[in-house]
Amino acid sequence: MLGVVGGARTLLNRTHCLLYQATRSKWWKKIKTDVHPSLEERLQELDVTKDDPELYAPVNIGFPTVKTDRKEQLGQRLQHIRVLRENPLIEKKSRIGTRKYRLLSVQAVWETFTGPHHIRTLAEHYGIFRDLYGNAYFIPSVILKIFYDFDEETVTPVYRGNTVKPREAAKEPMVEFQSQPDDLWTLILTNPDGNLLENETECLHWFIGNIKGGDITTGEVICDYLQPFPPRGTGYHRLVFVLYKQDGYMDYSTYKKQQPCLSLKERTFSTLSFYRELQDNITPAGLSWFQSDWDSSLTDFFHHTLKMREPVYEYDFPKPYLAPQKYFPLRRQFNTYLDLHRDPKEINKEILLQRLKNLNPLEPEPPVLPFPGAQSIPKDLTTWERRDLKRKRLGVGKYRNLFRGSNRPNI
């Protein structure tokens, strides 16, 4: 009987497992997956190049590059490493960390071999080629060295995407590059993000043509230099230097502006249209750019130089998603949870009244605690009161407006 009972129990267990598995598989089939398209599918729908890839294939409009033999280049590097390792003095200095390197020599090697390809990759990352030339690109075979005079002792360099404030770029920069004595060049500084009149065009900041032998002072000023002026609220603007190699002397009379040119309408420019018109006579060879955003010096620049009212832009952020309020929110501090569903104006008014309560208009603002996070908290307070008091002392969250300017706690 025991064996029969045991067998019956085993049969029941197996039946229960089979029923459980059937139930699971049944509900699993009801679960719908991939209802919404994935990011990859959305990008494929927006891709206009899938119908005709050859039409949108990138085109190299620069000078052709000589492809070196990778095997030969690797052999030279290994031979160089082998020679260095056989030198006991160099090996000892490298091991103890006292060996010095000539950075100028390292930079010269980088500019000659891998530098142009790295600059091209960076330009694609910043969208330089896309916004200036569409589907075209070029490998910068000429390295530009650009500096803005910051003061009598220091300069502000321009690399590939570094930040330069408008007050630092108020005057035209120094530009240097290697060139043969009889070569002719064209240098253009353009801003693909800064045209205040037309969205699809650029703002021309500098245009010098027929530069002889790499000396900027010998060039013909087609459009005088105008400093960057990114309006407040528009973020960072890209200021792009493009150097073109000329096949001969160029007549830029149709592009020449009356100097000083302070009309933003006359400075409307399109690099793509410019290159399409003169592509048989010029070839892009050098590229460098920096980023610039608003600073306080532009207020005076707009009013007194451009003779216009300073534009100020604001971004209308969409309201953040707020889940419906729950009666019993789990693992949420109740006072901060209730603040999420309160009117922000009511909270700001409450904080302002707390601030005015401790201020005297005839006396300076009372100093803040030197180390607010290290101050003791009364033990008779509840957990949420302790956290709220700590936020209030640190001036974070909704208590940020309790302090103004430099009179703010050191966190």
GROMACS .gro file of C-alpha atoms in nm:
model
  411
    1MET     CA    1   0.000   0.000   0.000
    2LEU     CA    2   0.288   0.234   0.077
    3GLY     CA    3   0.430   0.186  -0.264
    4VAL     CA    4   0.095   0.253  -0.426
    5VAL     CA    5   0.042   0.565  -0.219
    6GLY     CA    6   0.393   0.685  -0.297
    7GLY     CA    7   0.337   0.619  -0.667
    8ALA     CA    8   0.007   0.807  -0.654
    9ARG     CA    9   0.180   1.106  -0.493
   10THR     CA   10   0.452   1.102  -0.758
   11LEU     CA   11   0.188   1.091  -1.032
   12LEU     CA   12   0.003   1.384  -0.873
   13ASN     CA   13   0.324   1.585  -0.846
   14ARG     CA   14   0.406   1.520  -1.210
   15THR     CA   15   0.052   1.614  -1.314
   16HIS     CA   16   0.075   1.934  -1.110
   17CYS     CA   17   0.407   2.023  -1.273
   18LEU     CA   18   0.266   1.958  -1.619
   19LEU     CA   19  -0.037   2.172  -1.548
   20TYR     CA   20   0.186   2.447  -1.406
   21GLN     CA   21   0.411   2.436  -1.711
   22ALA     CA   22   0.108   2.446  -1.942
   23THR     CA   23  -0.028   2.747  -1.755
   24ARG     CA   24   0.304   2.925  -1.777
   25SER     CA   25   0.339   2.858  -2.148
   26LYS     CA   26  -0.017   2.971  -2.203
   27TRP     CA   27   0.035   3.306  -2.028
   28TRP     CA   28   0.374   3.345  -2.188
   29LYS     CA   29   0.214   3.329  -2.531
   30LYS     CA   30  -0.019   3.614  -2.435
   31ILE     CA   31   0.271   3.846  -2.356
   32LYS     CA   32   0.333   4.066  -2.657
   33THR     CA   33   0.693   4.163  -2.720
   34ASP     CA   34   0.839   4.424  -2.956
   35VAL     CA   35   0.512   4.617  -2.975
   36HIS     CA   36   0.698   4.941  -3.035
   37PRO     CA   37   0.987   4.965  -3.284
   38SER     CA   38   1.336   4.958  -3.141
   39LEU     CA   39   1.586   5.243  -3.177
   40GLU     CA   40   1.764   5.056  -3.454
   41GLU     CA   41   1.438   5.015  -3.647
   42ARG     CA   42   1.354   5.383  -3.607
   43LEU     CA   43   1.697   5.487  -3.731
   44GLN     CA   44   1.654   5.260  -4.032
   45GLU     CA   45   1.323   5.428  -4.113
   46LEU     CA   46   1.485   5.772  -4.097
   47ASP     CA   47   1.782   5.665  -4.308
   48VAL     CA   48   1.741   5.822  -4.652
   49THR     CA   49   2.051   5.653  -4.789
   50LYS     CA   50   1.915   5.298  -4.783
   51ASP     CA   51   1.734   5.334  -5.117
   52ASP     CA   52   2.040   5.453  -5.310
   53PRO     CA   53   2.362   5.417  -5.104
   54GLU     CA   54   2.585   5.516  -5.395
   55LEU     CA   55   2.411   5.852  -5.428
   56TYR     CA   56   2.483   5.939  -5.064
   57ALA     CA   57   2.829   5.785  -5.046
   58PRO     CA   58   3.086   6.027  -4.894
   59VAL     CA   59   3.322   6.188  -5.145
   60ASN     CA   60   3.678   6.297  -5.072
   61ILE     CA   61   3.721   6.652  -5.204
   62GLY     CA   62   4.067   6.705  -5.056
   63PHE     CA   63   4.412   6.607  -5.172
   64PRO     CA   64   4.469   6.234  -5.219
   65THR     CA   65   4.669   6.068  -4.944
   66VAL     CA   66   4.952   5.827  -5.009
   67LYS     CA   67   4.875   5.492  -4.850
   68THR     CA   68   5.182   5.351  -4.681
   69ASP     CA   69   5.252   4.982  -4.657
   70ARG     CA   70   5.125   4.871  -4.316
   71LYS     CA   71   5.372   4.584  -4.303
   72GLU     CA   72   5.664   4.813  -4.373
   73GLN     CA   73   5.542   5.070  -4.122
   74LEU     CA   74   5.502   4.805  -3.853
   75GLY     CA   75   5.850   4.674  -3.927
   76GLN     CA   76   5.999   5.021  -3.881
   77ARG     CA   77   5.823   5.063  -3.547
   78LEU     CA   78   5.942   4.725  -3.421
   79GLN     CA   79   6.296   4.803  -3.533
   80HIS     CA   80   6.283   5.136  -3.351
   81ILE     CA   81   6.158   4.968  -3.032
   82ARG     CA   82   6.429   4.704  -3.062
   83VAL     CA   83   6.701   4.970  -3.086
   84LEU     CA   84   6.567   5.153  -2.781
   85ARG     CA   85   6.553   4.836  -2.573
   86GLU     CA   86   6.913   4.753  -2.657
   87ASN     CA   87   7.026   5.087  -2.511
   88PRO     CA   88   7.083   5.022  -2.137
   89LEU     CA   89   7.071   5.391  -2.042
   90ILE     CA   90   6.732   5.449  -2.205
   91GLU     CA   91   6.600   5.125  -2.057
   92LYS     CA   92   6.710   5.229  -1.706
   93LYS     CA   93   6.556   5.577  -1.733
   94SER     CA   94   6.230   5.432  -1.862
   95ARG     CA   95   6.218   5.179  -1.578
   96ILE     CA   96   6.270   5.434  -1.300
   97GLY     CA   97   6.056   5.701  -1.472
   98THR     CA   98   6.323   5.968  -1.532
   99ARG     CA   99   6.335   5.962  -1.910
  100LYS     CA  100   6.237   6.288  -2.083
  101TYR     CA  101   6.065   6.310  -2.418
  102ARG     CA  102   6.076   6.584  -2.676
  103LEU     CA  103   5.710   6.673  -2.714
  104LEU     CA  104   5.772   6.888  -3.020
  105SER     CA  105   5.929   6.590  -3.199
  106VAL     CA  106   5.641   6.365  -3.100
  107GLN     CA  107   5.391   6.626  -3.222
  108ALA     CA  108   5.578   6.662  -3.552
  109VAL     CA  109   5.558   6.286  -3.609
  110TRP     CA  110   5.187   6.287  -3.524
  111GLU     CA  111   5.116   6.574  -3.765
  112THR     CA  112   5.298   6.393  -4.044
  113PHE     CA  113   5.146   6.047  -4.014
  114THR     CA  114   4.827   5.993  -3.811
  115GLY     CA  115   4.729   6.351  -3.726
  116PRO     CA  116   4.528   6.430  -4.043
  117HIS     CA  117   4.322   6.112  -4.006
  118HIS     CA  118   4.253   6.186  -3.639
  119ILE     CA  119   4.141   6.539  -3.727
  120ARG     CA  120   3.905   6.400  -3.990
  121THR     CA  121   3.751   6.164  -3.734
  122LEU     CA  122   3.703   6.451  -3.489
  123ALA     CA  123   3.545   6.668  -3.759
  124GLU     CA  124   3.296   6.394  -3.838
  125HIS     CA  125   3.217   6.364  -3.468
  126TYR     CA  126   3.146   6.739  -3.443
  127GLY     CA  127   2.941   6.735  -3.765
  128ILE     CA  128   3.174   6.976  -3.945
  129PHE     CA  129   3.171   6.801  -4.283
  130ARG     CA  130   2.797   6.731  -4.268
  131ASP     CA  131   2.702   7.095  -4.201
  132LEU     CA  132   2.957   7.252  -4.438
  133TYR     CA  133   2.989   7.011  -4.731
  134GLY     CA  134   2.698   6.769  -4.706
  135ASN     CA  135   2.821   6.424  -4.813
  136ALA     CA  136   3.177   6.538  -4.885
  137TYR     CA  137   3.484   6.531  -4.661
  138PHE     CA  138   3.857   6.586  -4.683
  139ILE     CA  139   4.166   6.480  -4.492
  140PRO     CA  140   4.345   6.792  -4.358
  141SER     CA  141   4.694   6.756  -4.500
  142VAL     CA  142   4.803   7.101  -4.373
  143ILE     CA  143   4.811   7.151  -3.996
  144LEU     CA  144   4.687   7.492  -3.882
  145LYS     CA  145   4.837   7.660  -3.575
  146ILE     CA  146   4.605   7.935  -3.453
  147PHE     CA  147   4.647   8.155  -3.145
  148TYR     CA  148   4.447   8.439  -2.994
  149ASP     CA  149   4.633   8.699  -2.786
  150PHE     CA  150   4.497   8.668  -2.433
  151ASP     CA  151   4.732   8.917  -2.268
  152GLU     CA  152   5.091   9.033  -2.304
  153GLU     CA  153   5.235   8.701  -2.186
  154THR     CA  154   4.986   8.429  -2.276
  155VAL     CA  155   4.784   8.323  -2.579
  156THR     CA  156   4.469   8.117  -2.627
  157PRO     CA  157   4.528   7.835  -2.879
  158VAL     CA  158   4.273   7.688  -3.114
  159TYR     CA  159   4.285   7.311  -3.145
  160ARG     CA  160   3.997   7.090  -3.254
  161GLY     CA  161   3.686   7.169  -3.051
  162ASN     CA  162   3.830   7.342  -2.744
  163THR     CA  163   3.637   7.625  -2.579
  164VAL     CA  164   3.732   7.988  -2.646
  165LYS     CA  165   3.525   8.265  -2.488
  166PRO     CA  166   3.414   8.563  -2.703
  167ARG     CA  167   3.622   8.806  -2.494
  168GLU     CA  168   3.930   8.595  -2.572
  169ALA     CA  169   3.856   8.598  -2.947
  170ALA     CA  170   3.775   8.969  -2.975
  171LYS     CA  171   4.068   9.039  -3.210
  172GLU     CA  172   4.180   8.847  -3.515
  173PRO     CA  173   4.411   8.554  -3.439
  174MET     CA  174   4.760   8.461  -3.551
  175VAL     CA  175   4.753   8.180  -3.809
  176GLU     CA  176   5.059   7.976  -3.909
  177PHE     CA  177   5.100   7.682  -4.147
  178GLN     CA  178   5.371   7.527  -4.365
  179SER     CA  179   5.374   7.636  -4.728
  180GLN     CA  180   5.596   7.674  -5.030
  181PRO     CA  181   5.697   8.037  -5.103
  182ASP     CA  182   5.492   8.065  -5.423
  183ASP     CA  183   5.176   7.880  -5.311
  184LEU     CA  184   4.849   8.073  -5.278
  185TRP     CA  185   4.591   8.005  -5.012
  186THR     CA  186   4.245   8.110  -4.894
  187LEU     CA  187   4.144   8.116  -4.527
  188ILE     CA  188   3.779   8.128  -4.417
  189LEU     CA  189   3.633   8.141  -4.067
  190THR     CA  190   3.265   8.050  -4.062
  191ASN     CA  191   3.002   7.971  -3.801
  192PRO     CA  192   2.744   7.707  -3.907
  193ASP     CA  193   2.541   7.773  -3.589
  194GLY     CA  194   2.536   8.151  -3.566
  195ASN     CA  195   2.325   8.300  -3.846
  196LEU     CA  196   2.050   8.497  -3.674
  197LEU     CA  197   1.859   8.568  -3.997
  198GLU     CA  198   1.851   8.234  -4.183
  199ASN     CA  199   1.860   7.892  -4.025
  200GLU     CA  200   2.009   7.699  -4.318
  201THR     CA  201   2.309   7.927  -4.379
  202GLU     CA  202   2.626   8.026  -4.197
  203CYS     CA  203   2.770   8.347  -4.061
  204LEU     CA  204   3.099   8.455  -4.220
  205HIS     CA  205   3.348   8.583  -3.962
  206TRP     CA  206   3.668   8.612  -4.167
  207PHE     CA  207   3.770   8.576  -4.532
  208ILE     CA  208   4.124   8.625  -4.661
  209GLY     CA  209   4.221   8.525  -5.015
  210ASN     CA  210   4.539   8.500  -5.222
  211ILE     CA  211   4.765   8.440  -4.921
  212LYS     CA  212   5.117   8.393  -5.049
  213GLY     CA  213   5.362   8.151  -4.890
  214GLY     CA  214   5.171   8.101  -4.566
  215ASP     CA  215   5.199   8.467  -4.461
  216ILE     CA  216   4.853   8.593  -4.363
  217THR     CA  217   4.958   8.957  -4.390
  218THR     CA  218   5.012   8.920  -4.766
  219GLY     CA  219   4.653   8.811  -4.830
  220GLU     CA  220   4.364   9.013  -4.963
  221VAL     CA  221   4.100   9.082  -4.696
  222ILE     CA  222   3.770   8.993  -4.859
  223CYS     CA  223   3.571   9.021  -4.535
  224ASP     CA  224   3.725   9.164  -4.219
  225TYR     CA  225   3.735   8.975  -3.891
  226LEU     CA  226   3.429   8.970  -3.665
  227GLN     CA  227   3.449   8.813  -3.322
  228PRO     CA  228   3.217   8.527  -3.218
  229PHE     CA  229   2.883   8.646  -3.077
  230PRO     CA  230   2.676   8.345  -2.966
  231PRO     CA  231   2.355   8.488  -2.814
  232ARG     CA  232   2.258   8.402  -2.462
  233GLY     CA  233   2.068   8.077  -2.438
  234THR     CA  234   2.190   7.923  -2.766
  235GLY     CA  235   2.467   7.712  -2.614
  236TYR     CA  236   2.798   7.646  -2.786
  237HIS     CA  237   2.867   7.762  -3.141
  238ARG     CA  238   3.127   7.603  -3.370
  239LEU     CA  239   3.373   7.846  -3.527
  240VAL     CA  240   3.547   7.662  -3.814
  241PHE     CA  241   3.872   7.763  -3.988
  242VAL     CA  242   3.904   7.613  -4.338
  243LEU     CA  243   4.221   7.658  -4.544
  244TYR     CA  244   4.198   7.617  -4.923
  245LYS     CA  245   4.487   7.564  -5.164
  246GLN     CA  246   4.450   7.778  -5.478
  247ASP     CA  247   4.559   7.670  -5.823
  248GLY     CA  248   4.638   8.032  -5.904
  249TYR     CA  249   4.530   8.388  -5.837
  250MET     CA  250   4.157   8.412  -5.754
  251ASP     CA  251   3.923   8.700  -5.826
  252TYR     CA  252   3.703   8.736  -5.515
  253SER     CA  253   3.542   9.064  -5.615
  254THR     CA  254   3.190   8.915  -5.595
  255TYR     CA  255   3.252   8.811  -5.233
  256LYS     CA  256   3.427   9.128  -5.119
  257LYS     CA  257   3.251   9.327  -4.846
  258GLN     CA  258   3.279   9.691  -4.752
  259GLN     CA  259   3.497   9.718  -4.444
  260PRO     CA  260   3.420   9.723  -4.162
  261CYS     CA  261   3.129   9.492  -4.241
  262LEU     CA  262   2.885   9.499  -3.949
  263SER     CA  263   2.577   9.386  -4.139
  264LEU     CA  264   2.476   9.033  -4.048
  265LYS     CA  265   2.278   9.007  -4.372
  266GLU     CA  266   2.591   9.068  -4.580
  267ARG     CA  267   2.778   8.810  -4.377
  268THR     CA  268   2.534   8.536  -4.471
  269PHE     CA  269   2.749   8.260  -4.622
  270SER     CA  270   2.726   7.905  -4.751
  271THR     CA  271   3.043   7.695  -4.765
  272LEU     CA  272   2.876   7.437  -4.989
  273SER     CA  273   2.770   7.697  -5.248
  274PHE     CA  274   3.111   7.866  -5.230
  275TYR     CA  275   3.295   7.541  -5.294
  276ARG     CA  276   3.061   7.428  -5.570
  277GLU     CA  277   3.126   7.750  -5.758
  278LEU     CA  278   3.506   7.739  -5.723
  279GLN     CA  279   3.577   7.367  -5.685
  280ASP     CA  280   3.789   7.361  -6.003
  281ASN     CA  281   4.029   7.621  -5.862
  282ILE     CA  282   4.048   7.556  -5.486
  283THR     CA  283   4.101   7.246  -5.273
  284PRO     CA  284   4.041   7.226  -4.895
  285ALA     CA  285   4.363   7.139  -4.718
  286GLY     CA  286   4.350   7.262  -4.356
  287LEU     CA  287   4.091   7.245  -4.082
  288SER     CA  288   4.064   7.367  -3.724
  289TRP     CA  289   3.775   7.479  -3.505
  290PHE     CA  290   3.677   7.589  -3.157
  291GLN     CA  291   3.357   7.628  -2.957
  292SER     CA  292   3.230   7.949  -2.802
  293ASP     CA  293   2.932   8.037  -2.582
  294TRP     CA  294   2.787   8.357  -2.440
  295ASP     CA  295   2.971   8.575  -2.189
  296SER     CA  296   2.905   8.917  -2.040
  297SER     CA  297   3.124   9.101  -2.294
  298LEU     CA  298   2.868   9.035  -2.571
  299THR     CA  299   2.612   9.272  -2.418
  300ASP     CA  300   2.835   9.568  -2.499
  301PHE     CA  301   2.925   9.413  -2.838
  302PHE     CA  302   2.562   9.387  -2.950
  303HIS     CA  303   2.470   9.736  -2.830
  304HIS     CA  304   2.773   9.938  -2.941
  305THR     CA  305   2.929   9.738  -3.227
  306LEU     CA  306   2.637   9.572  -3.406
  307LYS     CA  307   2.397   9.851  -3.302
  308MET     CA  308   2.118   9.610  -3.220
  309ARG     CA  309   1.924   9.483  -2.926
  310GLU     CA  310   2.088   9.181  -2.762
  311PRO     CA  311   1.887   8.867  -2.842
  312VAL     CA  312   1.815   8.631  -2.554
  313TYR     CA  313   1.676   8.282  -2.613
  314GLU     CA  314   1.511   8.043  -2.373
  315TYR     CA  315   1.436   7.676  -2.417
  316ASP     CA  316   1.087   7.568  -2.326
  317PHE     CA  317   1.153   7.242  -2.146
  318PRO     CA  318   0.864   6.994  -2.150
  319LYS     CA  319   0.709   6.922  -1.815
  320PRO     CA  320   0.861   6.613  -1.650
  321TYR     CA  321   0.645   6.308  -1.619
  322LEU     CA  322   0.485   6.279  -1.277
  323ALA     CA  323   0.322   5.952  -1.180
  324PRO     CA  324  -0.022   5.967  -1.018
  325GLN     CA  325  -0.010   6.028  -0.647
  326LYS     CA  326  -0.040   5.724  -0.422
  327TYR     CA  327  -0.190   5.705  -0.076
  328PHE     CA  328   0.089   5.481   0.052
  329PRO     CA  329   0.411   5.534  -0.150
  330LEU     CA  330   0.656   5.263  -0.051
  331ARG     CA  331   1.016   5.351   0.032
  332ARG     CA  332   0.959   5.722  -0.024
  333GLN     CA  333   1.020   5.998   0.227
  334PHE     CA  334   0.673   6.142   0.270
  335ASN     CA  335   0.766   6.515   0.285
  336THR     CA  336   0.974   6.506  -0.036
  337TYR     CA  337   0.708   6.292  -0.202
  338LEU     CA  338   0.438   6.545  -0.117
  339ASP     CA  339   0.656   6.828  -0.248
  340LEU     CA  340   0.649   6.662  -0.590
  341HIS     CA  341   0.273   6.717  -0.605
  342ARG     CA  342   0.270   7.070  -0.462
  343ASP     CA  343   0.263   7.390  -0.664
  344PRO     CA  344   0.626   7.506  -0.721
  345LYS     CA  345   0.519   7.867  -0.661
  346GLU     CA  346   0.391   7.771  -0.318
  347ILE     CA  347   0.722   7.602  -0.232
  348ASN     CA  348   0.927   7.900  -0.357
  349LYS     CA  349   0.713   8.137  -0.152
  350GLU     CA  350   0.768   7.925   0.159
  351ILE     CA  351   1.148   7.925   0.107
  352LEU     CA  352   1.151   8.301   0.038
  353LEU     CA  353   0.969   8.371   0.363
  354GLN     CA  354   1.225   8.161   0.551
  355ARG     CA  355   1.506   8.358   0.390
  356LEU     CA  356   1.352   8.700   0.463
  357LYS     CA  357   1.292   8.597   0.824
  358ASN     CA  358   1.668   8.588   0.887
  359LEU     CA  359   1.761   8.902   0.690
  360ASN     CA  360   1.795   9.259   0.811
  361PRO     CA  361   1.797   9.526   0.536
  362LEU     CA  362   2.027   9.747   0.746
  363GLU     CA  363   2.287   9.478   0.818
  364PRO     CA  364   2.494   9.247   0.599
  365GLU     CA  365   2.372   8.896   0.532
  366PRO     CA  366   2.459   8.661   0.820
  367PRO     CA  367   2.746   8.422   0.742
  368VAL     CA  368   2.673   8.060   0.667
  369LEU     CA  369   2.801   7.768   0.869
  370PRO     CA  370   3.163   7.686   0.779
  371PHE     CA  371   3.108   7.309   0.772
  372PRO     CA  372   2.732   7.252   0.756
  373GLY     CA  373   2.760   6.878   0.694
  374ALA     CA  374   2.961   6.832   1.017
  375GLN     CA  375   2.715   7.010   1.246
  376SER     CA  376   2.540   6.793   1.503
  377ILE     CA  377   2.174   6.711   1.458
  378PRO     CA  378   1.937   6.686   1.757
  379LYS     CA  379   1.862   6.326   1.848
  380ASP     CA  380   1.498   6.387   1.933
  381LEU     CA  381   1.411   6.450   1.567
  382THR     CA  382   1.256   6.190   1.343
  383THR     CA  383   1.438   6.046   1.044
  384TRP     CA  384   1.265   6.266   0.789
  385GLU     CA  385   1.323   6.575   1.002
  386ARG     CA  386   1.695   6.498   1.021
  387ARG     CA  387   1.723   6.461   0.646
  388ASP     CA  388   1.525   6.779   0.589
  389LEU     CA  389   1.742   6.975   0.833
  390LYS     CA  390   2.059   6.849   0.663
  391ARG     CA  391   1.931   6.958   0.320
  392LYS     CA  392   1.842   7.297   0.464
  393ARG     CA  393   2.190   7.349   0.605
  394LEU     CA  394   2.358   7.241   0.283
  395GLY     CA  395   2.125   7.450   0.065
  396VAL     CA  396   2.034   7.171  -0.174
  397GLY     CA  397   1.706   7.073  -0.332
  398LYS     CA  398   1.422   7.314  -0.262
  399TYR     CA  399   1.643   7.499  -0.010
  400ARG     CA  400   1.884   7.620  -0.276
  401ASN     CA  401   1.716   7.964  -0.284
  402LEU     CA  402   1.787   8.016   0.085
  403PHE     CA  403   2.135   8.136  -0.013
  404ARG     CA  404   2.241   8.377  -0.285
  405GLY     CA  405   2.566   8.452  -0.466
  406SER     CA  406   2.893   8.373  -0.290
  407ASN     CA  407   2.718   8.343   0.047
  408ARG     CA  408   2.657   7.972  -0.006
  409PRO     CA  409   2.765   7.672   0.206
  410ASN     CA  410   3.079   7.485   0.109
  411ILE     CA  411   2.964   7.134   0.026
   0.00000   0.00000   0.00000
